[in-house]
Amino acid sequence: MSAIEPNVTQAFHDTFIKNNKQKALQRGIIKNGISASGENSEAQVTNVPVFSVDLTTGKVANSFQLKDFELSQNYTFFWDKYEKSNYFYENIIATANQELTSRKVAFLLATPQQDGGQWDMIVSIFQKYGVVPKTVMPESSNSSNSRDLNTYLNKKLRKDAVTLRELIATGKSQEEIQSAKEIMLGEVYNFLAMSLGTPPETFDFEYRDEEKNYHLDQDLTPKSFYEKYIGVDLDDYVSVINAPTKDKPYNQTYTVEMLGNVVGGKDVKYINVDMTTFKKLAIAQLEQGESVWFGCDVGQSSTRDSGIMSLDAYDMNDLFDIDFTMTKAERLDYGESLMTHAMVLTGVDLINGQSTKWKVENSWGDKVGDNGFFVMSDAWMDEYTYQIVIRKDLLSSELSEVLTQAPTQLAPWDPMGALA
């Protein structure tokens, strides 16, 4: 290994202070910050929020004429944390014969559970536990700001991992191990109930429709509420990804080891396709009047205030005179990018049949972007969008056949295993 010699650093210093352009940029960047200094206002001109296909959004369950209706995120959050805890315990048991220094065990212990998830994971929660209106289980401070909850839940899960591994190392029976795990799960339930509230088993749904008519639906369960008021068959949808890396040939299916939340629930499964097919599927669903869930690396070249997701949103190459360019495959392979956030496509601008920009509905409130909406350039989608959820009936016959194939299993740390 070669150390940095002082004379080399001195040469860098001398060269820098002789460059007046760099010193002028230095003053601006120090005062205003990197992103503000590199922001390119021309990106707003080329990403005007007008779309040839533009879905009306904001109203849920219109068949019941409900106004400003929301589902409880807190309810889903509770069961997701509960199930993720059990999923962690089961993975700790399954890897108990491996050393703590093994990559899989280290991966599990680094983050026993966290917020976010994959499409198939939320499907598993909905199918097992249903949903409830926000009025039945309102948000709590810990669902709105989960930092403390995650800190102490992970602390408990790591401590329980010590116990489970010791029980297995001393030759305890499967019955004894599962009995110990059940006690741990009971403690997790109590922790979550105290932090988030107790999930309702039955409830009454009381509301007025847009015409001010009063309705009362009594003695519902979370699953019967889903069936009556939501009614979407989530098994009709499939996750489609674009991962142009050598280890993931197109037109094949993939899953990720140790990625999930509900033991015995829906397995995570993707079809990997080229970006042309990827965008055609998204357009087809939008043209049929249905929005598209998607996962992307939202922090890359996007502006929070103006809501622009564009490769020219910032000009960092010119600002620093450094070429930051990498291909999409290189960013995935070298840890520069992965899915970080899920949003919804609600529109697309088609010119001569080709997509030029996309309308994005975010979940960060109406003070971000244009009343909560972003504009995503077509080139940005190419580089930083990795996943969409599409109705299976939109797949070609060839892709429908691919979907029936057993998936190739990817490593737990693969970037396609990132939680959005």
Tab-separated table of C-alpha atoms in Angstrom:
chain	number	residue	atom	x	y	z
A	1	MET	CA	0.000	0.000	0.000
A	2	SER	CA	1.215	3.455	-0.886
A	3	ALA	CA	0.873	6.331	1.595
A	4	ILE	CA	0.194	9.936	0.547
A	5	GLU	CA	3.445	11.893	0.580
A	6	PRO	CA	3.231	15.488	1.920
A	7	ASN	CA	4.752	16.954	-1.232
A	8	VAL	CA	1.926	15.478	-3.337
A	9	THR	CA	-0.732	17.142	-1.172
A	10	GLN	CA	1.245	20.407	-1.258
A	11	ALA	CA	1.219	20.321	-5.051
A	12	PHE	CA	-2.563	19.869	-5.055
A	13	HIS	CA	-2.921	22.837	-2.712
A	14	ASP	CA	-0.691	25.120	-4.768
A	15	THR	CA	-2.521	24.257	-7.987
A	16	PHE	CA	-5.910	24.905	-6.430
A	17	ILE	CA	-5.187	28.364	-5.013
A	18	LYS	CA	-3.835	29.539	-8.380
A	19	ASN	CA	-7.133	28.710	-10.106
A	20	ASN	CA	-9.456	31.736	-9.750
A	21	LYS	CA	-12.443	29.900	-11.262
A	22	GLN	CA	-12.214	27.151	-8.665
A	23	LYS	CA	-11.882	29.680	-5.852
A	24	ALA	CA	-15.011	31.505	-7.083
A	25	LEU	CA	-16.913	28.208	-7.151
A	26	GLN	CA	-15.527	27.392	-3.703
A	27	ARG	CA	-17.077	30.541	-2.231
A	28	GLY	CA	-20.488	29.751	-3.692
A	29	ILE	CA	-20.481	26.089	-2.690
A	30	ILE	CA	-19.347	26.806	0.875
A	31	LYS	CA	-22.078	29.389	1.327
A	32	ASN	CA	-24.963	27.682	-0.480
A	33	GLY	CA	-24.150	23.973	-0.335
A	34	ILE	CA	-23.404	21.453	-3.087
A	35	SER	CA	-26.922	20.740	-4.332
A	36	ALA	CA	-28.063	24.378	-4.395
A	37	SER	CA	-24.896	25.413	-6.226
A	38	GLY	CA	-25.229	22.690	-8.813
A	39	GLU	CA	-28.980	22.998	-9.472
A	40	ASN	CA	-29.825	23.598	-13.115
A	41	SER	CA	-32.914	25.793	-13.631
A	42	GLU	CA	-33.183	24.670	-17.261
A	43	ALA	CA	-34.408	21.271	-16.044
A	44	GLN	CA	-37.672	22.911	-14.968
A	45	VAL	CA	-38.156	24.333	-18.473
A	46	THR	CA	-37.781	20.911	-20.123
A	47	ASN	CA	-39.962	19.135	-17.526
A	48	VAL	CA	-43.197	21.111	-17.565
A	49	PRO	CA	-45.943	19.250	-15.632
A	50	VAL	CA	-48.247	18.659	-18.613
A	51	PHE	CA	-49.004	15.082	-19.728
A	52	SER	CA	-50.935	13.538	-22.596
A	53	VAL	CA	-52.055	10.682	-20.311
A	54	ASP	CA	-52.977	12.155	-16.904
A	55	LEU	CA	-54.997	10.136	-14.408
A	56	THR	CA	-57.299	11.779	-11.894
A	57	THR	CA	-56.054	10.882	-8.410
A	58	GLY	CA	-56.759	11.713	-4.803
A	59	LYS	CA	-60.071	9.893	-4.349
A	60	VAL	CA	-60.203	6.348	-3.074
A	61	ALA	CA	-63.108	3.918	-3.412
A	62	ASN	CA	-65.138	6.216	-5.673
A	63	SER	CA	-67.771	3.520	-6.116
A	64	PHE	CA	-68.822	4.323	-2.545
A	65	GLN	CA	-68.540	8.115	-3.117
A	66	LEU	CA	-66.114	8.542	-0.235
A	67	LYS	CA	-64.390	11.889	0.154
A	68	ASP	CA	-60.888	12.357	1.630
A	69	PHE	CA	-60.787	8.723	2.713
A	70	GLU	CA	-57.542	7.179	4.000
A	71	LEU	CA	-56.507	3.723	5.106
A	72	SER	CA	-54.634	3.308	8.381
A	73	GLN	CA	-50.898	3.150	7.779
A	74	ASN	CA	-50.468	2.532	11.499
A	75	TYR	CA	-52.435	-0.740	11.295
A	76	THR	CA	-50.324	-2.077	8.415
A	77	PHE	CA	-47.159	-0.803	10.106
A	78	PHE	CA	-47.979	-2.788	13.264
A	79	TRP	CA	-48.412	-6.115	11.488
A	80	ASP	CA	-45.417	-5.553	9.235
A	81	LYS	CA	-43.152	-5.023	12.259
A	82	TYR	CA	-44.663	-8.024	14.019
A	83	GLU	CA	-44.187	-10.308	11.014
A	84	LYS	CA	-40.690	-8.999	10.264
A	85	SER	CA	-39.692	-9.874	13.829
A	86	ASN	CA	-40.816	-13.473	13.350
A	87	TYR	CA	-39.102	-13.589	9.941
A	88	PHE	CA	-35.873	-12.453	11.614
A	89	TYR	CA	-36.167	-15.097	14.351
A	90	GLU	CA	-36.695	-17.839	11.775
A	91	ASN	CA	-33.671	-16.721	9.761
A	92	ILE	CA	-31.547	-16.639	12.924
A	93	ILE	CA	-32.627	-20.209	13.679
A	94	ALA	CA	-31.915	-21.289	10.094
A	95	THR	CA	-28.377	-19.835	10.191
A	96	ALA	CA	-27.520	-20.886	13.758
A	97	ASN	CA	-24.935	-23.379	12.497
A	98	GLN	CA	-22.955	-20.562	10.852
A	99	GLU	CA	-20.331	-18.430	12.587
A	100	LEU	CA	-21.206	-14.887	13.618
A	101	THR	CA	-18.614	-13.740	11.097
A	102	SER	CA	-20.428	-15.404	8.180
A	103	ARG	CA	-21.781	-12.899	5.706
A	104	LYS	CA	-25.373	-14.090	6.066
A	105	VAL	CA	-25.427	-13.846	9.853
A	106	ALA	CA	-23.687	-10.476	9.746
A	107	PHE	CA	-26.276	-9.326	7.180
A	108	LEU	CA	-29.149	-10.354	9.446
A	109	LEU	CA	-27.689	-8.703	12.546
A	110	ALA	CA	-26.749	-5.463	10.773
A	111	THR	CA	-30.437	-4.548	10.412
A	112	PRO	CA	-32.807	-7.097	11.962
A	113	GLN	CA	-35.786	-5.192	10.563
A	114	GLN	CA	-36.473	-1.780	9.066
A	115	ASP	CA	-39.208	0.357	7.536
A	116	GLY	CA	-40.230	-0.134	3.942
A	117	GLY	CA	-40.574	-3.269	1.926
A	118	GLN	CA	-41.273	-4.867	-1.420
A	119	TRP	CA	-44.591	-5.146	-3.251
A	120	ASP	CA	-45.006	-8.836	-2.464
A	121	MET	CA	-44.380	-8.097	1.212
A	122	ILE	CA	-47.260	-5.631	1.519
A	123	VAL	CA	-49.447	-8.071	-0.425
A	124	SER	CA	-48.676	-10.690	2.247
A	125	ILE	CA	-49.758	-8.287	5.002
A	126	PHE	CA	-52.993	-7.312	3.236
A	127	GLN	CA	-53.888	-10.927	2.492
A	128	LYS	CA	-53.256	-12.088	6.063
A	129	TYR	CA	-54.505	-9.108	8.080
A	130	GLY	CA	-56.677	-7.010	5.775
A	131	VAL	CA	-56.856	-3.223	6.186
A	132	VAL	CA	-58.808	-0.713	8.272
A	133	PRO	CA	-59.794	2.939	7.846
A	134	LYS	CA	-57.502	5.525	9.376
A	135	THR	CA	-60.316	6.531	11.740
A	136	VAL	CA	-60.284	3.037	13.292
A	137	MET	CA	-56.545	2.978	14.036
A	138	PRO	CA	-55.171	6.546	13.719
A	139	GLU	CA	-51.518	7.351	13.248
A	140	SER	CA	-49.292	7.490	16.324
A	141	SER	CA	-46.142	9.473	16.990
A	142	ASN	CA	-44.151	6.265	16.581
A	143	SER	CA	-45.622	5.388	13.173
A	144	SER	CA	-45.039	8.933	11.965
A	145	ASN	CA	-41.485	8.994	13.316
A	146	SER	CA	-40.246	5.435	13.732
A	147	ARG	CA	-36.632	6.053	14.693
A	148	ASP	CA	-36.973	5.181	18.378
A	149	LEU	CA	-39.272	2.251	17.684
A	150	ASN	CA	-36.782	0.760	15.223
A	151	THR	CA	-33.866	1.358	17.581
A	152	TYR	CA	-35.419	-0.518	20.499
A	153	LEU	CA	-37.077	-3.222	18.436
A	154	ASN	CA	-33.751	-4.024	16.781
A	155	LYS	CA	-32.060	-3.965	20.181
A	156	LYS	CA	-34.523	-6.598	21.392
A	157	LEU	CA	-34.211	-8.713	18.243
A	158	ARG	CA	-30.418	-8.831	18.511
A	159	LYS	CA	-30.641	-9.828	22.178
A	160	ASP	CA	-33.126	-12.566	21.281
A	161	ALA	CA	-30.748	-13.750	18.551
A	162	VAL	CA	-28.149	-14.398	21.270
A	163	THR	CA	-30.641	-16.552	23.173
A	164	LEU	CA	-31.840	-18.492	20.135
A	165	ARG	CA	-28.316	-19.275	18.950
A	166	GLU	CA	-27.335	-20.402	22.462
A	167	LEU	CA	-30.382	-22.672	22.730
A	168	ILE	CA	-29.465	-24.327	19.448
A	169	ALA	CA	-25.773	-24.570	20.360
A	170	THR	CA	-26.657	-26.422	23.584
A	171	GLY	CA	-28.801	-28.958	21.731
A	172	LYS	CA	-32.283	-27.846	22.757
A	173	SER	CA	-35.189	-29.479	20.907
A	174	GLN	CA	-37.204	-27.783	18.171
A	175	GLU	CA	-40.157	-27.612	20.564
A	176	GLU	CA	-38.076	-25.789	23.204
A	177	ILE	CA	-36.674	-23.393	20.610
A	178	GLN	CA	-40.104	-22.572	19.176
A	179	SER	CA	-41.502	-22.143	22.684
A	180	ALA	CA	-38.773	-19.631	23.469
A	181	LYS	CA	-39.464	-17.829	20.195
A	182	GLU	CA	-43.163	-17.602	21.025
A	183	ILE	CA	-42.360	-15.858	24.314
A	184	MET	CA	-40.155	-13.427	22.396
A	185	LEU	CA	-42.953	-12.749	19.894
A	186	GLY	CA	-45.332	-12.029	22.760
A	187	GLU	CA	-42.911	-9.406	24.033
A	188	VAL	CA	-42.689	-7.922	20.541
A	189	TYR	CA	-46.492	-7.749	20.362
A	190	ASN	CA	-46.648	-5.943	23.711
A	191	PHE	CA	-43.910	-3.540	22.635
A	192	LEU	CA	-45.743	-2.715	19.410
A	193	ALA	CA	-49.141	-2.429	21.105
A	194	MET	CA	-47.754	0.045	23.639
A	195	SER	CA	-45.991	2.011	20.891
A	196	LEU	CA	-48.631	1.974	18.146
A	197	GLY	CA	-51.935	0.912	19.690
A	198	THR	CA	-53.850	-2.350	19.598
A	199	PRO	CA	-55.029	-3.479	16.140
A	200	PRO	CA	-58.828	-3.821	16.052
A	201	GLU	CA	-60.398	-7.226	15.508
A	202	THR	CA	-63.839	-5.833	14.606
A	203	PHE	CA	-65.086	-2.301	14.068
A	204	ASP	CA	-67.916	-0.156	12.728
A	205	PHE	CA	-67.345	1.991	9.641
A	206	GLU	CA	-69.222	5.279	9.855
A	207	TYR	CA	-69.014	7.908	7.102
A	208	ARG	CA	-70.810	10.433	4.935
A	209	ASP	CA	-70.461	10.234	1.167
A	210	GLU	CA	-69.844	13.188	-1.159
A	211	GLU	CA	-73.581	13.837	-1.278
A	212	LYS	CA	-73.645	14.075	2.537
A	213	ASN	CA	-75.609	10.846	2.950
A	214	TYR	CA	-74.881	9.030	6.222
A	215	HIS	CA	-73.700	5.398	6.214
A	216	LEU	CA	-73.000	2.935	9.019
A	217	ASP	CA	-71.483	-0.479	8.313
A	218	GLN	CA	-71.235	-2.500	11.521
A	219	ASP	CA	-69.231	-5.424	12.826
A	220	LEU	CA	-66.618	-5.466	10.082
A	221	THR	CA	-63.304	-7.287	10.321
A	222	PRO	CA	-60.158	-5.928	8.639
A	223	LYS	CA	-60.381	-8.686	5.999
A	224	SER	CA	-64.109	-8.210	5.313
A	225	PHE	CA	-63.499	-4.458	5.029
A	226	TYR	CA	-60.807	-5.084	2.410
A	227	GLU	CA	-63.060	-7.414	0.437
A	228	LYS	CA	-66.005	-4.994	0.456
A	229	TYR	CA	-64.344	-1.597	0.091
A	230	ILE	CA	-61.080	-2.350	-1.710
A	231	GLY	CA	-61.741	-5.605	-3.524
A	232	VAL	CA	-58.565	-5.689	-5.617
A	233	ASP	CA	-57.154	-9.162	-6.230
A	234	LEU	CA	-53.471	-8.503	-5.546
A	235	ASP	CA	-52.497	-11.849	-7.044
A	236	ASP	CA	-53.362	-10.334	-10.442
A	237	TYR	CA	-50.191	-8.208	-10.287
A	238	VAL	CA	-46.503	-8.946	-10.814
A	239	SER	CA	-43.266	-7.082	-10.086
A	240	VAL	CA	-41.293	-6.205	-13.207
A	241	ILE	CA	-37.707	-4.983	-12.826
A	242	ASN	CA	-34.997	-3.503	-15.013
A	243	ALA	CA	-31.585	-4.613	-13.750
A	244	PRO	CA	-29.099	-4.550	-16.653
A	245	THR	CA	-26.315	-6.410	-14.833
A	246	LYS	CA	-24.514	-9.477	-16.206
A	247	ASP	CA	-25.756	-11.732	-13.410
A	248	LYS	CA	-29.428	-11.075	-14.290
A	249	PRO	CA	-30.239	-11.942	-17.915
A	250	TYR	CA	-33.489	-10.446	-19.210
A	251	ASN	CA	-36.701	-12.450	-19.549
A	252	GLN	CA	-36.006	-14.538	-16.493
A	253	THR	CA	-37.499	-14.528	-12.990
A	254	TYR	CA	-35.640	-13.803	-9.762
A	255	THR	CA	-36.145	-13.891	-6.014
A	256	VAL	CA	-33.912	-12.762	-3.145
A	257	GLU	CA	-32.800	-15.001	-0.287
A	258	MET	CA	-34.025	-13.917	3.175
A	259	LEU	CA	-36.192	-11.134	1.687
A	260	GLY	CA	-39.698	-11.145	3.097
A	261	ASN	CA	-41.832	-10.460	6.138
A	262	VAL	CA	-44.606	-13.057	6.492
A	263	VAL	CA	-43.372	-16.627	6.923
A	264	GLY	CA	-45.548	-18.678	4.586
A	265	GLY	CA	-46.714	-15.528	2.785
A	266	LYS	CA	-46.229	-14.456	-0.794
A	267	ASP	CA	-42.693	-14.992	-2.050
A	268	VAL	CA	-40.891	-12.038	-3.605
A	269	LYS	CA	-40.634	-12.657	-7.346
A	270	TYR	CA	-39.499	-10.409	-10.209
A	271	ILE	CA	-39.402	-10.607	-13.999
A	272	ASN	CA	-36.351	-8.782	-15.382
A	273	VAL	CA	-36.967	-7.045	-18.724
A	274	ASP	CA	-35.229	-4.485	-20.929
A	275	MET	CA	-36.174	-0.848	-20.447
A	276	THR	CA	-38.188	-0.613	-23.681
A	277	THR	CA	-40.483	-3.417	-22.494
A	278	PHE	CA	-40.496	-1.947	-18.982
A	279	LYS	CA	-41.846	1.397	-20.206
A	280	LYS	CA	-44.339	-0.145	-22.641
A	281	LEU	CA	-45.925	-2.070	-19.770
A	282	ALA	CA	-46.160	1.054	-17.601
A	283	ILE	CA	-47.717	3.034	-20.463
A	284	ALA	CA	-50.233	0.268	-21.205
A	285	GLN	CA	-51.464	0.261	-17.605
A	286	LEU	CA	-51.706	4.060	-17.469
A	287	GLU	CA	-53.621	4.156	-20.760
A	288	GLN	CA	-56.163	1.780	-19.234
A	289	GLY	CA	-56.708	4.275	-16.426
A	290	GLU	CA	-54.709	2.544	-13.693
A	291	SER	CA	-51.765	4.042	-11.844
A	292	VAL	CA	-48.447	2.196	-11.547
A	293	TRP	CA	-46.522	1.507	-8.317
A	294	PHE	CA	-42.776	1.857	-8.904
A	295	GLY	CA	-39.478	1.692	-7.023
A	296	CYS	CA	-36.541	3.977	-7.741
A	297	ASP	CA	-33.475	5.704	-6.318
A	298	VAL	CA	-35.302	8.928	-5.508
A	299	GLY	CA	-32.310	10.851	-4.139
A	300	GLN	CA	-30.401	10.771	-7.413
A	301	SER	CA	-30.543	13.983	-9.471
A	302	SER	CA	-33.921	15.101	-8.109
A	303	THR	CA	-35.070	18.360	-6.534
A	304	ARG	CA	-37.309	18.246	-3.491
A	305	ASP	CA	-38.792	21.747	-3.694
A	306	SER	CA	-39.598	21.971	-7.400
A	307	GLY	CA	-40.210	18.247	-7.796
A	308	ILE	CA	-37.964	17.588	-10.804
A	309	MET	CA	-36.402	14.177	-11.405
A	310	SER	CA	-34.085	14.739	-14.324
A	311	LEU	CA	-30.503	13.879	-15.258
A	312	ASP	CA	-29.818	17.595	-15.746
A	313	ALA	CA	-31.437	18.694	-12.462
A	314	TYR	CA	-27.894	19.370	-11.242
A	315	ASP	CA	-24.699	19.909	-13.183
A	316	MET	CA	-22.112	18.485	-10.828
A	317	ASN	CA	-19.681	17.496	-13.569
A	318	ASP	CA	-19.161	21.136	-14.548
A	319	LEU	CA	-19.370	22.403	-10.969
A	320	PHE	CA	-16.435	20.290	-9.790
A	321	ASP	CA	-14.848	19.519	-13.173
A	322	ILE	CA	-15.170	15.818	-12.315
A	323	ASP	CA	-16.893	13.187	-14.427
A	324	PHE	CA	-19.353	11.379	-12.107
A	325	THR	CA	-20.925	9.381	-14.954
A	326	MET	CA	-21.534	5.645	-14.513
A	327	THR	CA	-23.799	3.243	-16.367
A	328	LYS	CA	-26.894	1.869	-14.678
A	329	ALA	CA	-25.263	-1.557	-14.409
A	330	GLU	CA	-22.083	-0.072	-12.930
A	331	ARG	CA	-24.048	1.830	-10.296
A	332	LEU	CA	-25.833	-1.372	-9.247
A	333	ASP	CA	-22.683	-3.511	-9.248
A	334	TYR	CA	-20.546	-0.993	-7.356
A	335	GLY	CA	-23.048	0.114	-4.705
A	336	GLU	CA	-23.746	3.576	-6.104
A	337	SER	CA	-27.493	3.027	-6.552
A	338	LEU	CA	-30.389	0.845	-5.458
A	339	MET	CA	-34.101	1.178	-4.763
A	340	THR	CA	-34.698	3.644	-1.949
A	341	HIS	CA	-38.318	4.754	-2.317
A	342	ALA	CA	-41.653	3.694	-3.799
A	343	MET	CA	-44.046	6.113	-5.491
A	344	VAL	CA	-46.848	5.989	-8.062
A	345	LEU	CA	-46.894	6.851	-11.758
A	346	THR	CA	-50.138	8.694	-12.550
A	347	GLY	CA	-49.375	10.076	-15.996
A	348	VAL	CA	-47.075	10.067	-19.004
A	349	ASP	CA	-46.450	12.501	-21.845
A	350	LEU	CA	-46.399	10.711	-25.199
A	351	ILE	CA	-45.107	12.465	-28.312
A	352	ASN	CA	-45.363	10.467	-31.547
A	353	GLY	CA	-45.951	7.402	-29.410
A	354	GLN	CA	-42.765	7.851	-27.378
A	355	SER	CA	-42.664	8.695	-23.673
A	356	THR	CA	-40.872	11.960	-22.847
A	357	LYS	CA	-41.740	12.514	-19.183
A	358	TRP	CA	-43.798	10.947	-16.415
A	359	LYS	CA	-46.113	12.253	-13.695
A	360	VAL	CA	-45.235	10.967	-10.235
A	361	GLU	CA	-47.359	11.068	-7.085
A	362	ASN	CA	-45.159	11.084	-4.007
A	363	SER	CA	-46.024	10.432	-0.358
A	364	TRP	CA	-44.163	13.316	1.270
A	365	GLY	CA	-47.108	15.703	1.553
A	366	ASP	CA	-48.341	18.585	-0.589
A	367	LYS	CA	-45.557	20.952	0.462
A	368	VAL	CA	-43.026	18.930	-1.533
A	369	GLY	CA	-42.816	19.227	-5.304
A	370	ASP	CA	-45.902	20.560	-7.119
A	371	ASN	CA	-48.569	19.881	-4.468
A	372	GLY	CA	-46.957	16.499	-3.835
A	373	PHE	CA	-46.406	15.643	-7.510
A	374	PHE	CA	-43.075	15.303	-9.318
A	375	VAL	CA	-42.086	15.347	-12.984
A	376	MET	CA	-39.727	12.544	-14.004
A	377	SER	CA	-37.888	12.799	-17.306
A	378	ASP	CA	-37.854	9.738	-19.549
A	379	ALA	CA	-34.049	9.594	-19.340
A	380	TRP	CA	-34.225	9.642	-15.521
A	381	MET	CA	-36.570	6.660	-15.615
A	382	ASP	CA	-34.036	4.807	-17.779
A	383	GLU	CA	-31.253	5.322	-15.230
A	384	TYR	CA	-32.838	5.272	-11.774
A	385	THR	CA	-36.161	3.405	-11.938
A	386	TYR	CA	-35.837	-0.292	-11.145
A	387	GLN	CA	-39.282	-1.747	-10.528
A	388	ILE	CA	-42.927	-1.426	-11.532
A	389	VAL	CA	-45.987	-3.456	-10.551
A	390	ILE	CA	-48.102	-4.465	-13.529
A	391	ARG	CA	-51.296	-6.427	-14.088
A	392	LYS	CA	-50.425	-9.876	-15.335
A	393	ASP	CA	-52.893	-9.630	-18.225
A	394	LEU	CA	-50.716	-6.897	-19.763
A	395	LEU	CA	-47.754	-9.249	-20.123
A	396	SER	CA	-46.959	-10.723	-23.528
A	397	SER	CA	-47.516	-14.448	-23.967
A	398	GLU	CA	-43.738	-14.912	-23.797
A	399	LEU	CA	-43.447	-13.071	-20.474
A	400	SER	CA	-46.498	-14.888	-19.123
A	401	GLU	CA	-44.660	-18.130	-19.835
A	402	VAL	CA	-41.515	-16.781	-18.142
A	403	LEU	CA	-43.575	-15.993	-15.041
A	404	THR	CA	-44.352	-19.681	-14.566
A	405	GLN	CA	-40.653	-20.541	-14.281
A	406	ALA	CA	-38.915	-21.126	-10.963
A	407	PRO	CA	-36.958	-17.993	-10.033
A	408	THR	CA	-33.186	-17.736	-9.714
A	409	GLN	CA	-32.283	-16.921	-6.115
A	410	LEU	CA	-30.160	-13.809	-5.579
A	411	ALA	CA	-27.972	-13.172	-2.534
A	412	PRO	CA	-29.562	-11.357	0.440
A	413	TRP	CA	-27.409	-8.263	-0.203
A	414	ASP	CA	-28.238	-7.996	-3.903
A	415	PRO	CA	-29.397	-4.450	-4.805
A	416	MET	CA	-32.716	-5.881	-6.041
A	417	GLY	CA	-33.337	-6.859	-2.427
A	418	ALA	CA	-33.411	-3.236	-1.301
A	419	LEU	CA	-36.566	-2.094	0.473
A	420	ALA	CA	-38.471	0.752	-1.121
